């Protein structure tokens, strides 16, 4: 194995070891459930807009996951 | 090929959930769980042996939990007699946030602050909200992993469980 291949392999191994998904238990999602965790800058305003849209269109639950990340339906 | 089949079977066996009716580890944890009652005394769920106990896990940051808690509160106010005990366990990090919600909404049912590292973690509850119904003998008979949507639905939790006390129960 050449040094170049070894370096690429090492980098791939490092990437695999440092990246990944973590499972967060439903009772530990307090911080994740905070609207501030939204990708949008104006997350609280966005939540209100969504509420209006859902009321107007009769589409509650039609956007994103319901329940604010607490694993409830 | 044979090895692959064995491997597949092993993976399936590992992934299969435990028997739904086997709640013995939960029963032990629940019986030994010690908490502070709203009037400041220490109690355990074993103290309630002889009664049906409904334990509800909730948090002030969980919207369905808050709606459900109001239904449970309504149901709790209608509960007569000493046969059923309802305990709402908050998994909030901060007890002050829990207290603010309880005060604002005028919730009167017994609330216990236990945090996310307490009983909920011990049991590894599958959802939030989660409601556990324990019969007069301390056996877990129902686990509801979704929000209870009315006081009537809450009452149905104890259908068939409340009746004459079992002789020898602590009452």
CSV table of C-alpha atoms in Angstrom, one decimal:
chain,number,residue,atom,x,y,z
A,1,UNK,CA,0.0,0.0,0.0
A,2,UNK,CA,1.4,3.3,-1.0
A,3,UNK,CA,1.8,6.2,1.5
A,4,UNK,CA,-0.9,8.1,-0.4
A,5,UNK,CA,-3.4,5.2,-0.1
A,6,UNK,CA,-2.6,4.8,3.5
A,7,UNK,CA,-3.2,8.5,4.1
A,8,UNK,CA,-6.5,8.4,2.3
A,9,UNK,CA,-7.6,5.4,4.3
A,10,UNK,CA,-6.5,7.0,7.5
A,11,UNK,CA,-8.5,10.1,6.7
A,12,UNK,CA,-11.6,8.1,5.8
A,13,UNK,CA,-11.3,6.2,9.1
A,14,UNK,CA,-10.9,9.4,11.0
A,15,UNK,CA,-14.0,10.9,9.3
A,16,UNK,CA,-16.0,7.8,10.0
A,17,UNK,CA,-14.9,7.8,13.7
A,18,UNK,CA,-15.6,11.5,14.3
A,19,UNK,CA,-18.9,11.9,12.4
A,20,UNK,CA,-22.1,10.1,13.0
A,21,UNK,CA,-25.6,10.2,14.5
A,22,UNK,CA,-26.5,10.0,18.1
A,23,UNK,CA,-29.8,8.8,19.5
A,24,UNK,CA,-31.3,11.2,22.0
A,25,UNK,CA,-33.8,9.7,24.3
A,26,UNK,CA,-37.3,11.4,24.3
A,27,UNK,CA,-36.9,12.7,27.8
A,28,UNK,CA,-33.5,14.3,27.0
A,29,UNK,CA,-34.7,16.5,24.2
A,30,UNK,CA,-35.4,19.6,26.1
A,31,UNK,CA,-32.7,21.6,24.3
A,32,UNK,CA,-33.5,20.1,20.9
A,33,UNK,CA,-37.2,21.0,21.4
A,34,UNK,CA,-36.4,24.7,21.9
A,35,UNK,CA,-37.5,26.7,18.9
A,36,UNK,CA,-34.1,28.3,18.9
A,37,UNK,CA,-32.7,25.0,17.5
A,38,UNK,CA,-34.5,25.7,14.3
A,39,UNK,CA,-32.3,26.4,11.2
A,40,UNK,CA,-34.2,29.6,10.6
A,41,UNK,CA,-32.9,32.8,12.0
A,42,UNK,CA,-36.4,34.0,13.1
A,43,UNK,CA,-37.5,30.6,14.5
A,44,UNK,CA,-40.1,31.9,16.9
A,45,UNK,CA,-41.7,34.0,14.2
A,46,UNK,CA,-41.6,31.0,11.9
A,47,UNK,CA,-43.4,28.9,14.4
A,48,UNK,CA,-46.2,31.5,14.6
A,49,UNK,CA,-46.4,31.7,10.8
A,50,UNK,CA,-46.6,28.0,10.6
A,51,UNK,CA,-49.5,28.0,13.1
A,52,UNK,CA,-51.4,30.6,11.0
A,53,UNK,CA,-50.7,28.6,7.9
A,54,UNK,CA,-52.0,25.4,9.5
A,55,UNK,CA,-55.1,27.1,10.8
A,56,UNK,CA,-55.8,28.7,7.4
A,57,UNK,CA,-55.1,25.6,5.3
A,58,UNK,CA,-56.4,23.0,7.8
A,59,UNK,CA,-53.1,21.3,7.5
A,60,UNK,CA,-52.0,20.8,11.1
A,61,UNK,CA,-49.0,18.4,11.2
A,62,UNK,CA,-48.4,18.7,7.5
A,63,UNK,CA,-45.1,20.4,7.9
A,64,UNK,CA,-42.1,18.9,9.6
A,65,UNK,CA,-42.4,16.5,12.6
A,66,UNK,CA,-45.1,17.0,15.2
A,67,UNK,CA,-44.5,17.5,18.8
A,68,UNK,CA,-41.3,19.6,19.0
A,69,UNK,CA,-39.0,16.7,19.0
A,70,UNK,CA,-40.4,14.9,22.0
A,71,UNK,CA,-41.2,11.7,20.0
A,72,UNK,CA,-44.9,12.0,20.4
A,73,UNK,CA,-47.4,11.8,17.6
B,1,UNK,CA,-25.0,-19.3,2.7
B,2,UNK,CA,-25.7,-21.2,5.9
B,3,UNK,CA,-23.5,-18.8,7.9
B,4,UNK,CA,-25.4,-15.9,6.3
B,5,UNK,CA,-28.7,-17.4,7.4
B,6,UNK,CA,-27.4,-17.9,10.9
B,7,UNK,CA,-26.1,-14.3,11.0
B,8,UNK,CA,-29.5,-13.0,9.7
B,9,UNK,CA,-31.4,-14.9,12.4
B,10,UNK,CA,-29.0,-13.6,15.1
B,11,UNK,CA,-29.5,-10.0,13.9
B,12,UNK,CA,-33.3,-10.5,13.9
B,13,UNK,CA,-33.2,-12.0,17.4
B,14,UNK,CA,-31.1,-9.1,18.7
B,15,UNK,CA,-33.4,-6.5,17.1
B,16,UNK,CA,-36.7,-8.1,18.3
B,17,UNK,CA,-38.3,-6.1,21.1
B,18,UNK,CA,-38.6,-7.7,24.6
B,19,UNK,CA,-42.0,-9.3,25.3
B,20,UNK,CA,-44.5,-6.5,25.6
B,21,UNK,CA,-46.0,-7.9,28.8
B,22,UNK,CA,-42.7,-8.3,30.6
B,23,UNK,CA,-42.4,-5.2,32.7
B,24,UNK,CA,-40.7,-6.8,35.7
B,25,UNK,CA,-37.6,-4.5,35.5
B,26,UNK,CA,-40.0,-1.5,35.4
B,27,UNK,CA,-41.9,-2.9,38.3
B,28,UNK,CA,-38.8,-3.2,40.5
B,29,UNK,CA,-37.6,0.3,39.5
B,30,UNK,CA,-41.0,1.9,40.1
B,31,UNK,CA,-41.4,0.2,43.5
B,32,UNK,CA,-38.1,1.5,44.7
B,33,UNK,CA,-38.4,5.0,43.3
B,34,UNK,CA,-38.3,7.5,46.0
B,35,UNK,CA,-39.7,11.0,45.5
B,36,UNK,CA,-40.7,14.1,47.3
B,37,UNK,CA,-44.4,14.7,47.6
B,38,UNK,CA,-45.9,18.2,47.1
B,39,UNK,CA,-46.1,18.6,50.9
B,40,UNK,CA,-42.3,17.9,51.2
B,41,UNK,CA,-42.5,14.3,52.6
B,42,UNK,CA,-40.5,11.4,51.1
B,43,UNK,CA,-42.6,8.6,49.6
B,44,UNK,CA,-42.2,5.6,47.3
B,45,UNK,CA,-44.7,4.1,44.9
B,46,UNK,CA,-44.6,1.0,47.1
B,47,UNK,CA,-46.4,3.1,49.7
B,48,UNK,CA,-49.4,3.1,47.3
B,49,UNK,CA,-49.6,-0.7,47.2
B,50,UNK,CA,-53.3,-1.7,47.3
B,51,UNK,CA,-54.2,1.2,45.0
B,52,UNK,CA,-54.1,1.7,41.3
B,53,UNK,CA,-51.3,4.1,40.5
B,54,UNK,CA,-51.1,6.1,37.2
B,55,UNK,CA,-47.6,7.6,36.6
B,56,UNK,CA,-47.4,10.2,33.8
B,57,UNK,CA,-44.1,11.5,32.5
B,58,UNK,CA,-44.2,15.0,31.0
B,59,UNK,CA,-42.2,18.1,30.5
B,60,UNK,CA,-43.0,21.8,30.2
B,61,UNK,CA,-41.1,21.9,26.8
B,62,UNK,CA,-43.3,19.2,25.3
B,63,UNK,CA,-46.5,20.6,23.8
B,64,UNK,CA,-48.5,17.4,23.7
B,65,UNK,CA,-47.5,16.7,27.3
B,66,UNK,CA,-48.9,20.0,28.4
B,67,UNK,CA,-52.3,19.4,26.7
B,68,UNK,CA,-52.4,15.9,28.1
B,69,UNK,CA,-51.6,17.2,31.6
B,70,UNK,CA,-54.7,19.4,31.6
B,71,UNK,CA,-56.8,16.4,30.7
B,72,UNK,CA,-55.2,14.4,33.5
B,73,UNK,CA,-55.8,17.3,35.9
B,74,UNK,CA,-59.4,17.4,34.9
B,75,UNK,CA,-59.7,13.6,35.4
B,76,UNK,CA,-57.9,13.8,38.7
B,77,UNK,CA,-60.4,16.4,40.0
B,78,UNK,CA,-63.2,13.9,39.2
B,79,UNK,CA,-61.5,11.0,40.9
B,80,UNK,CA,-63.4,10.1,44.0
B,81,UNK,CA,-62.2,8.0,46.9
B,82,UNK,CA,-58.8,6.5,47.6
B,83,UNK,CA,-58.6,3.8,45.0
B,84,UNK,CA,-56.5,5.6,42.4
B,85,UNK,CA,-53.4,7.7,42.7
B,86,UNK,CA,-52.2,9.9,39.9
B,87,UNK,CA,-48.6,11.1,39.9
B,88,UNK,CA,-47.2,13.4,37.2
B,89,UNK,CA,-43.5,13.2,36.9
B,90,UNK,CA,-41.7,16.1,35.3
B,91,UNK,CA,-38.5,15.5,33.4
B,92,UNK,CA,-37.7,19.2,33.0
B,93,UNK,CA,-34.1,20.1,33.7
B,94,UNK,CA,-35.2,23.2,35.6
B,95,UNK,CA,-37.9,22.8,38.3
B,96,UNK,CA,-38.7,26.5,38.0
B,97,UNK,CA,-40.0,26.1,34.4
B,98,UNK,CA,-42.2,23.2,35.5
B,99,UNK,CA,-43.5,25.3,38.4
B,100,UNK,CA,-44.2,28.3,36.2
B,101,UNK,CA,-46.3,26.1,33.9
B,102,UNK,CA,-48.2,24.4,36.8
B,103,UNK,CA,-48.9,27.8,38.4
B,104,UNK,CA,-50.0,29.5,35.2
B,105,UNK,CA,-52.3,26.7,34.2
B,106,UNK,CA,-53.6,26.1,37.8
B,107,UNK,CA,-52.8,22.4,37.7
B,108,UNK,CA,-53.7,20.8,41.0
B,109,UNK,CA,-52.7,17.1,40.5
B,110,UNK,CA,-49.6,15.9,42.4
B,111,UNK,CA,-46.5,16.9,40.4
B,112,UNK,CA,-43.1,15.5,41.2
B,113,UNK,CA,-40.0,17.0,39.7
B,114,UNK,CA,-37.5,14.2,38.8
B,115,UNK,CA,-35.5,15.6,35.9
B,116,UNK,CA,-34.3,13.8,32.8
B,117,UNK,CA,-31.8,11.7,34.7
B,118,UNK,CA,-34.2,10.1,37.1
B,119,UNK,CA,-36.9,7.5,36.8
B,120,UNK,CA,-37.5,8.3,33.1
B,121,UNK,CA,-33.9,7.4,32.4
B,122,UNK,CA,-33.9,4.3,34.6
B,123,UNK,CA,-37.0,3.0,32.8
B,124,UNK,CA,-35.8,4.3,29.4
B,125,UNK,CA,-39.4,5.4,28.7
B,126,UNK,CA,-40.1,5.0,24.9
B,127,UNK,CA,-41.8,8.4,24.4
B,128,UNK,CA,-42.8,11.6,26.0
B,129,UNK,CA,-45.5,11.9,27.2
B,130,UNK,CA,-45.6,8.4,28.6
B,131,UNK,CA,-48.2,7.0,31.0
B,132,UNK,CA,-47.7,3.9,33.1
B,133,UNK,CA,-50.7,2.2,34.9
B,134,UNK,CA,-49.8,0.1,37.9
B,135,UNK,CA,-52.4,-2.2,39.4
B,136,UNK,CA,-53.1,-2.8,43.1
B,137,UNK,CA,-50.3,-5.4,43.3
B,138,UNK,CA,-47.7,-3.2,41.9
B,139,UNK,CA,-47.7,-4.8,38.4
B,140,UNK,CA,-47.4,-2.6,35.3
B,141,UNK,CA,-50.6,-3.3,33.3
B,142,UNK,CA,-50.5,-0.6,30.7
B,143,UNK,CA,-47.9,1.7,29.1
B,144,UNK,CA,-49.3,4.4,26.9
B,145,UNK,CA,-46.7,5.9,24.6
B,146,UNK,CA,-48.7,8.7,23.2
B,147,UNK,CA,-50.7,11.7,24.5
B,148,UNK,CA,-54.0,11.0,26.2
B,149,UNK,CA,-56.4,13.3,24.5
B,150,UNK,CA,-59.3,13.7,26.9
B,151,UNK,CA,-60.3,13.2,30.5
B,152,UNK,CA,-62.6,10.4,29.3
B,153,UNK,CA,-59.6,8.6,27.7
B,154,UNK,CA,-57.7,9.0,30.9
B,155,UNK,CA,-60.6,7.4,32.8
B,156,UNK,CA,-60.5,4.4,30.4
B,157,UNK,CA,-56.9,3.7,31.5
B,158,UNK,CA,-58.1,2.2,34.7
B,159,UNK,CA,-61.1,0.3,33.2
B,160,UNK,CA,-61.3,-3.1,34.9
B,161,UNK,CA,-58.7,-2.2,37.5
B,162,UNK,CA,-60.7,-0.4,40.1
B,163,UNK,CA,-63.1,-2.5,42.1
B,164,UNK,CA,-63.1,-4.1,45.5
B,165,UNK,CA,-59.8,-3.9,47.2
B,166,UNK,CA,-57.7,-7.1,47.2
B,167,UNK,CA,-57.8,-8.6,50.7
B,168,UNK,CA,-54.5,-8.0,52.5
B,169,UNK,CA,-53.8,-4.8,50.5
B,170,UNK,CA,-52.3,-2.0,52.6
B,171,UNK,CA,-55.4,0.2,51.6
